[in-house]
PDB file of C-alpha atoms in Angstrom:
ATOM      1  CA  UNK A1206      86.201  75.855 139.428  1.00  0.00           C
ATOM      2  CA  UNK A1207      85.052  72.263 141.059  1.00  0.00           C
ATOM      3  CA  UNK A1208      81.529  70.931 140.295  1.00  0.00           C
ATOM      4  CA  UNK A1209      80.409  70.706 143.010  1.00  0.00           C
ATOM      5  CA  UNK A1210      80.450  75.224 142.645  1.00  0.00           C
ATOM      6  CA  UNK A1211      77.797  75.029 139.604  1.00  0.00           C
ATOM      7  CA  UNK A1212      75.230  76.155 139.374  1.00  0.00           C
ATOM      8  CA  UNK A1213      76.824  79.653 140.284  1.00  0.00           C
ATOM      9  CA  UNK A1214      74.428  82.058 141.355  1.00  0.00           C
ATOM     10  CA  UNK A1215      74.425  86.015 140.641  1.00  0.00           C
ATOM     11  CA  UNK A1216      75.831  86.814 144.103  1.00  0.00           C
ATOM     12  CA  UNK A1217      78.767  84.517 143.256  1.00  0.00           C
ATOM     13  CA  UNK A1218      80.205  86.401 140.412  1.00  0.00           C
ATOM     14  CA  UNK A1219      82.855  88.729 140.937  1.00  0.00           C
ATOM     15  CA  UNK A1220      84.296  91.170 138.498  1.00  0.00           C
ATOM     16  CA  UNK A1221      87.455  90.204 136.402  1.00  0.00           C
ATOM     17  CA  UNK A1222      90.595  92.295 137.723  1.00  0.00           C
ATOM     18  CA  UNK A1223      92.184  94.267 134.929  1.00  0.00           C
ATOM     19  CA  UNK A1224      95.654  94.026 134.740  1.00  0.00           C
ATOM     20  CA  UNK A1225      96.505  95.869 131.306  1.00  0.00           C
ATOM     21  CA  UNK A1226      94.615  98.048 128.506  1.00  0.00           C
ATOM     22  CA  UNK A1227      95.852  98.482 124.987  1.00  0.00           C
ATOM     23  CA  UNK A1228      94.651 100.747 122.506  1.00  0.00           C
ATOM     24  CA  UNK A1229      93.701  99.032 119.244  1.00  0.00           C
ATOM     25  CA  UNK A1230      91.783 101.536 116.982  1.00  0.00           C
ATOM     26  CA  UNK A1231      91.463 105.364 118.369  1.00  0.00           C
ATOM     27  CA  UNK A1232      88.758 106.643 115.558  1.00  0.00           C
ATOM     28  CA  UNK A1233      86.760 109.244 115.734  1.00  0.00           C
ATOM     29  CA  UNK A1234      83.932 106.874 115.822  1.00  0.00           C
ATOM     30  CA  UNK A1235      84.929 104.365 117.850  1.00  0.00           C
ATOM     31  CA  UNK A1236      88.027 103.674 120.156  1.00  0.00           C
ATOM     32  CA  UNK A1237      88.492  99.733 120.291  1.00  0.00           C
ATOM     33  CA  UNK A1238      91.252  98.673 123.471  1.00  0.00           C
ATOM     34  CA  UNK A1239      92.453  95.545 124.574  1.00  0.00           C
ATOM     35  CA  UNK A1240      92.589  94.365 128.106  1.00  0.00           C
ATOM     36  CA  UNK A1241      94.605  91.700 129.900  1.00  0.00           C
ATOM     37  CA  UNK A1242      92.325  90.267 132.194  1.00  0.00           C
ATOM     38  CA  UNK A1243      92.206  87.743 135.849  1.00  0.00           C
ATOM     39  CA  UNK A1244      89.369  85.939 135.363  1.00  0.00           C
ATOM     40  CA  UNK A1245      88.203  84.601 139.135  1.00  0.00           C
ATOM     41  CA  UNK A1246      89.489  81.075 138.347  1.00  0.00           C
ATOM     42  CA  UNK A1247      93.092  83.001 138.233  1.00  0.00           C
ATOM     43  CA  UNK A1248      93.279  82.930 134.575  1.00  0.00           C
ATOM     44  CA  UNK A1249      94.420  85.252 132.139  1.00  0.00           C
ATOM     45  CA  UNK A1250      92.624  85.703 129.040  1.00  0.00           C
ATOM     46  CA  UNK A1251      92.762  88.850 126.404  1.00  0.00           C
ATOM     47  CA  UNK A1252      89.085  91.006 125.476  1.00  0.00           C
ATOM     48  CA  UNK A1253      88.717  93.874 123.540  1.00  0.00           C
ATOM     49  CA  UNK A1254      86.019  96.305 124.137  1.00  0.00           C
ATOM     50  CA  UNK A1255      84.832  99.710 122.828  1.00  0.00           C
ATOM     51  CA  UNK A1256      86.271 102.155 125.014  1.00  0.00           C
ATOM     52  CA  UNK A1257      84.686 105.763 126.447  1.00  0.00           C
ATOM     53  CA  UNK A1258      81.525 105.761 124.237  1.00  0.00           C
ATOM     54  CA  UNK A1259      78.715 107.943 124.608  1.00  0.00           C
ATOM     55  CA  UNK A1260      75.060 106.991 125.548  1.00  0.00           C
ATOM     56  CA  UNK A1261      72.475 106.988 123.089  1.00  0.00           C
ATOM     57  CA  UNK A1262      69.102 107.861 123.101  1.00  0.00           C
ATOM     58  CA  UNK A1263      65.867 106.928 121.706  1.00  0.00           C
ATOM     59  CA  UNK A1264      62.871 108.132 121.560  1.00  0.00           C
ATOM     60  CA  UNK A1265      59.185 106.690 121.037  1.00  0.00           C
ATOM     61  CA  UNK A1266      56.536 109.090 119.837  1.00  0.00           C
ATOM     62  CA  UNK A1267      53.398 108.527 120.193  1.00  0.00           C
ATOM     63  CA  UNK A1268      50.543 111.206 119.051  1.00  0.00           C
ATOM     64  CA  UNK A1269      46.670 111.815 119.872  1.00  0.00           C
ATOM     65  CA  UNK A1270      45.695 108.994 118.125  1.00  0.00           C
ATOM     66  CA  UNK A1271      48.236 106.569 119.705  1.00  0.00           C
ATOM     67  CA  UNK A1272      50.357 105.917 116.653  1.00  0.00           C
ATOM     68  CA  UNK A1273      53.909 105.213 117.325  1.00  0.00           C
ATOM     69  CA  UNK A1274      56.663 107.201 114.782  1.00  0.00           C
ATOM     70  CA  UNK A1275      58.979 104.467 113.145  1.00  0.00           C
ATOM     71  CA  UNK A1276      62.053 105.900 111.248  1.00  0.00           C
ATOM     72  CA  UNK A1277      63.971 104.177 108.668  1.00  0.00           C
ATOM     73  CA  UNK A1278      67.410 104.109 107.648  1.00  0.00           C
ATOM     74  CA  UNK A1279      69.658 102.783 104.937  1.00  0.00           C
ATOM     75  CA  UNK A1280      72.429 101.322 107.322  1.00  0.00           C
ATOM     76  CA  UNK A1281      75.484  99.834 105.704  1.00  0.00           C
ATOM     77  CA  UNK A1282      76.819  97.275 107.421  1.00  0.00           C
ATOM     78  CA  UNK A1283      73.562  94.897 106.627  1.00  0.00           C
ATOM     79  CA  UNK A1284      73.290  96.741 103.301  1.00  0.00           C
ATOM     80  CA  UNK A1285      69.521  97.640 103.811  1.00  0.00           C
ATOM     81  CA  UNK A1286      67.111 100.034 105.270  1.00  0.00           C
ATOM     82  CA  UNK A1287      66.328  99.181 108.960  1.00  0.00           C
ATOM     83  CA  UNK A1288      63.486 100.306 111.062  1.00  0.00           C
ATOM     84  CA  UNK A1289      64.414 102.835 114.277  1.00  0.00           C
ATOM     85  CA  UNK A1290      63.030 105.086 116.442  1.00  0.00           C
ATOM     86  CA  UNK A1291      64.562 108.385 116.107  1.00  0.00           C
ATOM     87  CA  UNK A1292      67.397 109.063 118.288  1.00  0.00           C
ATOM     88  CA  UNK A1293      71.439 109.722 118.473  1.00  0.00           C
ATOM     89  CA  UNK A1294      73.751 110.302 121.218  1.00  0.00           C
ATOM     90  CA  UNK A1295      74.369 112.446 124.179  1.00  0.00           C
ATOM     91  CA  UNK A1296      76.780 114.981 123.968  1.00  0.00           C
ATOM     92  CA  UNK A1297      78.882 116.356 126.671  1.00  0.00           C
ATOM     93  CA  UNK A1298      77.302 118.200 129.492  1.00  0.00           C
ATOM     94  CA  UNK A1299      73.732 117.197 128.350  1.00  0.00           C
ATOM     95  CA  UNK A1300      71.490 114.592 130.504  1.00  0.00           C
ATOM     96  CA  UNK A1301      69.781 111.746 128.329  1.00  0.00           C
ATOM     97  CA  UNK A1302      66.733 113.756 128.287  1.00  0.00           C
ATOM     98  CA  UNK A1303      68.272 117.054 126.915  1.00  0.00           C
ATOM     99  CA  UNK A1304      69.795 114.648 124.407  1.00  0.00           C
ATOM    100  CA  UNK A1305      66.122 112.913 123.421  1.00  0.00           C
ATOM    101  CA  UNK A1306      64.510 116.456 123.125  1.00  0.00           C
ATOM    102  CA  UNK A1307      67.306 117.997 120.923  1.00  0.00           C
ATOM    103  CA  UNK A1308      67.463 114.468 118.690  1.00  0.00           C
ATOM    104  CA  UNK A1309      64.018 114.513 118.234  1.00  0.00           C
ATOM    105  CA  UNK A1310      63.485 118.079 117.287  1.00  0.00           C
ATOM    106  CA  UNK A1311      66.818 117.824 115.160  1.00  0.00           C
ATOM    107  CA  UNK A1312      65.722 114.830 112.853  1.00  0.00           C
ATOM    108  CA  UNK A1313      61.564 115.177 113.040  1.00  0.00           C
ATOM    109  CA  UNK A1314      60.781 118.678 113.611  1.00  0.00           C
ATOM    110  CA  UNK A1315      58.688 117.432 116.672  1.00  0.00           C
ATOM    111  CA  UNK A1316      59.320 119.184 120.151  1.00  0.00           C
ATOM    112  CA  UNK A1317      57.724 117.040 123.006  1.00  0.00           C
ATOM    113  CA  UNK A1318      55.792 119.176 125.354  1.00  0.00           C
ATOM    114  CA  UNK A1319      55.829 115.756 127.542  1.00  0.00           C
ATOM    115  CA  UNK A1320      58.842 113.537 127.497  1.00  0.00           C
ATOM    116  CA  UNK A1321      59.364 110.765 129.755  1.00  0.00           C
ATOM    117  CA  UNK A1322      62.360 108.454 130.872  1.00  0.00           C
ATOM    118  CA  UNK A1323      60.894 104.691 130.514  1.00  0.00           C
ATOM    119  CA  UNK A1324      64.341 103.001 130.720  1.00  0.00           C
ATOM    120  CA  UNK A1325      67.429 102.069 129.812  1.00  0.00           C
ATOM    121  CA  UNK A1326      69.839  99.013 128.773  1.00  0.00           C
ATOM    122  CA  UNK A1327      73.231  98.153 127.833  1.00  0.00           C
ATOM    123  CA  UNK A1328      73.706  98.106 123.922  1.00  0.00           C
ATOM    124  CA  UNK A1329      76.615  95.505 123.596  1.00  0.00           C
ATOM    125  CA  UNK A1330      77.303  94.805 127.523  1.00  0.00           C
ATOM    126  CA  UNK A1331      79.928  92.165 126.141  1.00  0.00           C
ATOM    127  CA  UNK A1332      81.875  94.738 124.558  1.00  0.00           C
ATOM    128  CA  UNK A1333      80.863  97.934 126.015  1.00  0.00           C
ATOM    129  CA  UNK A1334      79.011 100.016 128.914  1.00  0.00           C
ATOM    130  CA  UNK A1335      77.281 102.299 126.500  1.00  0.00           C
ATOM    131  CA  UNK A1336      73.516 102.305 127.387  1.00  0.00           C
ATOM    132  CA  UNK A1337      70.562 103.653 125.153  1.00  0.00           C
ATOM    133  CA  UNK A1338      68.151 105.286 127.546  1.00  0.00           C
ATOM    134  CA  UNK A1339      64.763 104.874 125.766  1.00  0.00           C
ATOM    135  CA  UNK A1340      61.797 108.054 126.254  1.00  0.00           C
ATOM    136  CA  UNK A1341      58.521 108.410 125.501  1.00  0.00           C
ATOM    137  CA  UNK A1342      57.312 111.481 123.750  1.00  0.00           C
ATOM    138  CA  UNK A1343      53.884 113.045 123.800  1.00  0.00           C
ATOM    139  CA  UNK A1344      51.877 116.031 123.518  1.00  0.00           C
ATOM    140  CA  UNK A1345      53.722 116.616 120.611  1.00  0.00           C
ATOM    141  CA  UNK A1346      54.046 120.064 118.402  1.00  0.00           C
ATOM    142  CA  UNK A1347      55.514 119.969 114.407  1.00  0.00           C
ATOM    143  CA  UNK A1348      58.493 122.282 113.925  1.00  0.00           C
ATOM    144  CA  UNK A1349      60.449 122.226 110.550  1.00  0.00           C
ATOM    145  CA  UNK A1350      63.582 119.630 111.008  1.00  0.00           C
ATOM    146  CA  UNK A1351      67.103 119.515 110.880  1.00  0.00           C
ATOM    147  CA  UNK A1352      68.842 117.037 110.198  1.00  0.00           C
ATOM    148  CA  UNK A1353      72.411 116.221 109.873  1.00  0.00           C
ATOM    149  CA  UNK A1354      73.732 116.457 106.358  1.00  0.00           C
ATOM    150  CA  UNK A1355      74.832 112.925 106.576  1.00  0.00           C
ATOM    151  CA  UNK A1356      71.062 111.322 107.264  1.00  0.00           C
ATOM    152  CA  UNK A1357      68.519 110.443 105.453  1.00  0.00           C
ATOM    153  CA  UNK A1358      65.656 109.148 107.097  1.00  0.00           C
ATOM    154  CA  UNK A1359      61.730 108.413 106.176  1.00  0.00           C
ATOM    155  CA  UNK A1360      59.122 108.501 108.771  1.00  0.00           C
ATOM    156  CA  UNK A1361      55.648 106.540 109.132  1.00  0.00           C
ATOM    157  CA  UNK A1362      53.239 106.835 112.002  1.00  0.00           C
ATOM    158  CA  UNK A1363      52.134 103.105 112.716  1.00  0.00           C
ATOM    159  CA  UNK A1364      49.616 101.923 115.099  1.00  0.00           C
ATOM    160  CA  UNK A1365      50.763  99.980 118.220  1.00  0.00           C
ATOM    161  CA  UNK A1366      48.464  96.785 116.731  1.00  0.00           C
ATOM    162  CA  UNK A1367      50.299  97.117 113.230  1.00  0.00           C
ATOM    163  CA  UNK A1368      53.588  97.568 114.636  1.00  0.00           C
ATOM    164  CA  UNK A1369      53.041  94.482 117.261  1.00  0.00           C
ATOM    165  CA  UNK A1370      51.675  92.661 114.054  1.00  0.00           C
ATOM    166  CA  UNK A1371      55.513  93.666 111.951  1.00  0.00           C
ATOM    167  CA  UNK A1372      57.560  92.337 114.899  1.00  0.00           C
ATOM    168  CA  UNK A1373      55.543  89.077 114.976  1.00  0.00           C
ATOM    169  CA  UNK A1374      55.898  88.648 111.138  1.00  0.00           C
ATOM    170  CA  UNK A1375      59.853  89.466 111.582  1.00  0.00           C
ATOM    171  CA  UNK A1376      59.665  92.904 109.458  1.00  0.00           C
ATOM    172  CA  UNK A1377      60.810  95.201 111.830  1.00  0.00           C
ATOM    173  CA  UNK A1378      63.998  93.557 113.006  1.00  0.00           C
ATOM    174  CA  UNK A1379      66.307  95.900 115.015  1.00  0.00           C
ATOM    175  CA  UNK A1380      67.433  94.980 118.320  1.00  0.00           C
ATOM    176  CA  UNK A1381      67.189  98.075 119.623  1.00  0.00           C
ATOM    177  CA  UNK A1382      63.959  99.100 118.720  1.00  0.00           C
ATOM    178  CA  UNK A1383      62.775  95.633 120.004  1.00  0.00           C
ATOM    179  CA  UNK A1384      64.371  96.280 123.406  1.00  0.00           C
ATOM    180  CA  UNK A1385      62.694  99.756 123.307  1.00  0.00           C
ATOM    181  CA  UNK A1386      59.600  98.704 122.275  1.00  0.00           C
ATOM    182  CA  UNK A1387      59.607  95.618 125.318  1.00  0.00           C
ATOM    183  CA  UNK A1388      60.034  98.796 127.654  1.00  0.00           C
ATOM    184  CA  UNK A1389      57.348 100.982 126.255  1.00  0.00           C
ATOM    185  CA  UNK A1390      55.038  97.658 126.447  1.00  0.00           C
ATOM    186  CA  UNK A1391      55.748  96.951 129.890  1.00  0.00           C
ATOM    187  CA  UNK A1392      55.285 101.043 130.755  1.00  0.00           C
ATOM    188  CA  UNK A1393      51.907 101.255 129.673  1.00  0.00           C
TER     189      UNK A1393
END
């Protein structure tokens, strides 16, 4: 590209032709492939992505007395327990919302007699087009959960000034519930 073509606006980029995919890692949790791809200066240049991943949901609950549900999880790949909202991924044949009232009941025992879509992003846009649609959950009713064998997960009802007051102070620290939360504050 010439100079005299920056800054580039939105409506200038175009999307990068793809010429050849490779299959890297086929897992049952992830499928990693390899494309060969024309970038719009006419260049070729190699990028993996994750390939044919589900969405994701997550859900925020709030109850009567406007307390938000926080989850937390050991996760191994930073070797600690890290803050969540409850959630998991859409199966086949199931909308985003089917998937958030099925999570939800699954790991809390809660069934949402009100559950409401408040947005969605891309996860890792860089690497893939999965997208975590992000609900809001009230009028809520305790059932016994269920979770999956493989989870363990603690629960805490926080208020919305305490849990504004951890992501100031850095303790809750997950990008995702961050970019959940910024929706839920910009719902209300």
């Amino acid at each position: 590209m010439r100079k005299k073509d920056f800054p580039l606006r939105k409506t200038n980029l175009h999307p990068w032709k793809r010429i050849e995919t490779r299959l890297l890692l086929d897992h049952p949790y992830c499928r990693i492939v390899e494309d060969d791809v024309l970038l719009p200066s006419n260049q070729q240049r190699t990028w993996w992505r994750f390939d044919e991943q589900p969405d994701v949901v997550c859900i925020i609950c709030q109850d009567q007395q406007q307390r938000i549900l926080v989850a937390y999880q050991y996760n191994n790949a930073p070797q600690r327990v890290v803050d969540e909202f409850p959630g998991g991924g859409v199966e086949i044949n199931e909308s985003p919302s089917e998937a958030a009232q099925r999570e939800l009941l699954e790991e809390t025992g809660i069934y949402a007699h009100t559950i409401q879509a408040i947005g969605s992003f891309f996860i890792h846009n860089r690497r893939s087009a999965q997208q975590m649609h992000v609900f809001l959950a009230t009028e809520l009713e305790h059932h016994d959960a269920r979770p999956d064998t493989s989870e363990f997960i603690a629960y805490e009802w926080v208020t919305i000034k305490e849990l504004n007051k951890r992501i100031r102070s850095g303790t809750l620290e997950n990008g995702l519930l961050l970019a959940a939360w910024s929706l839920f504050c910009v719902s209300q």
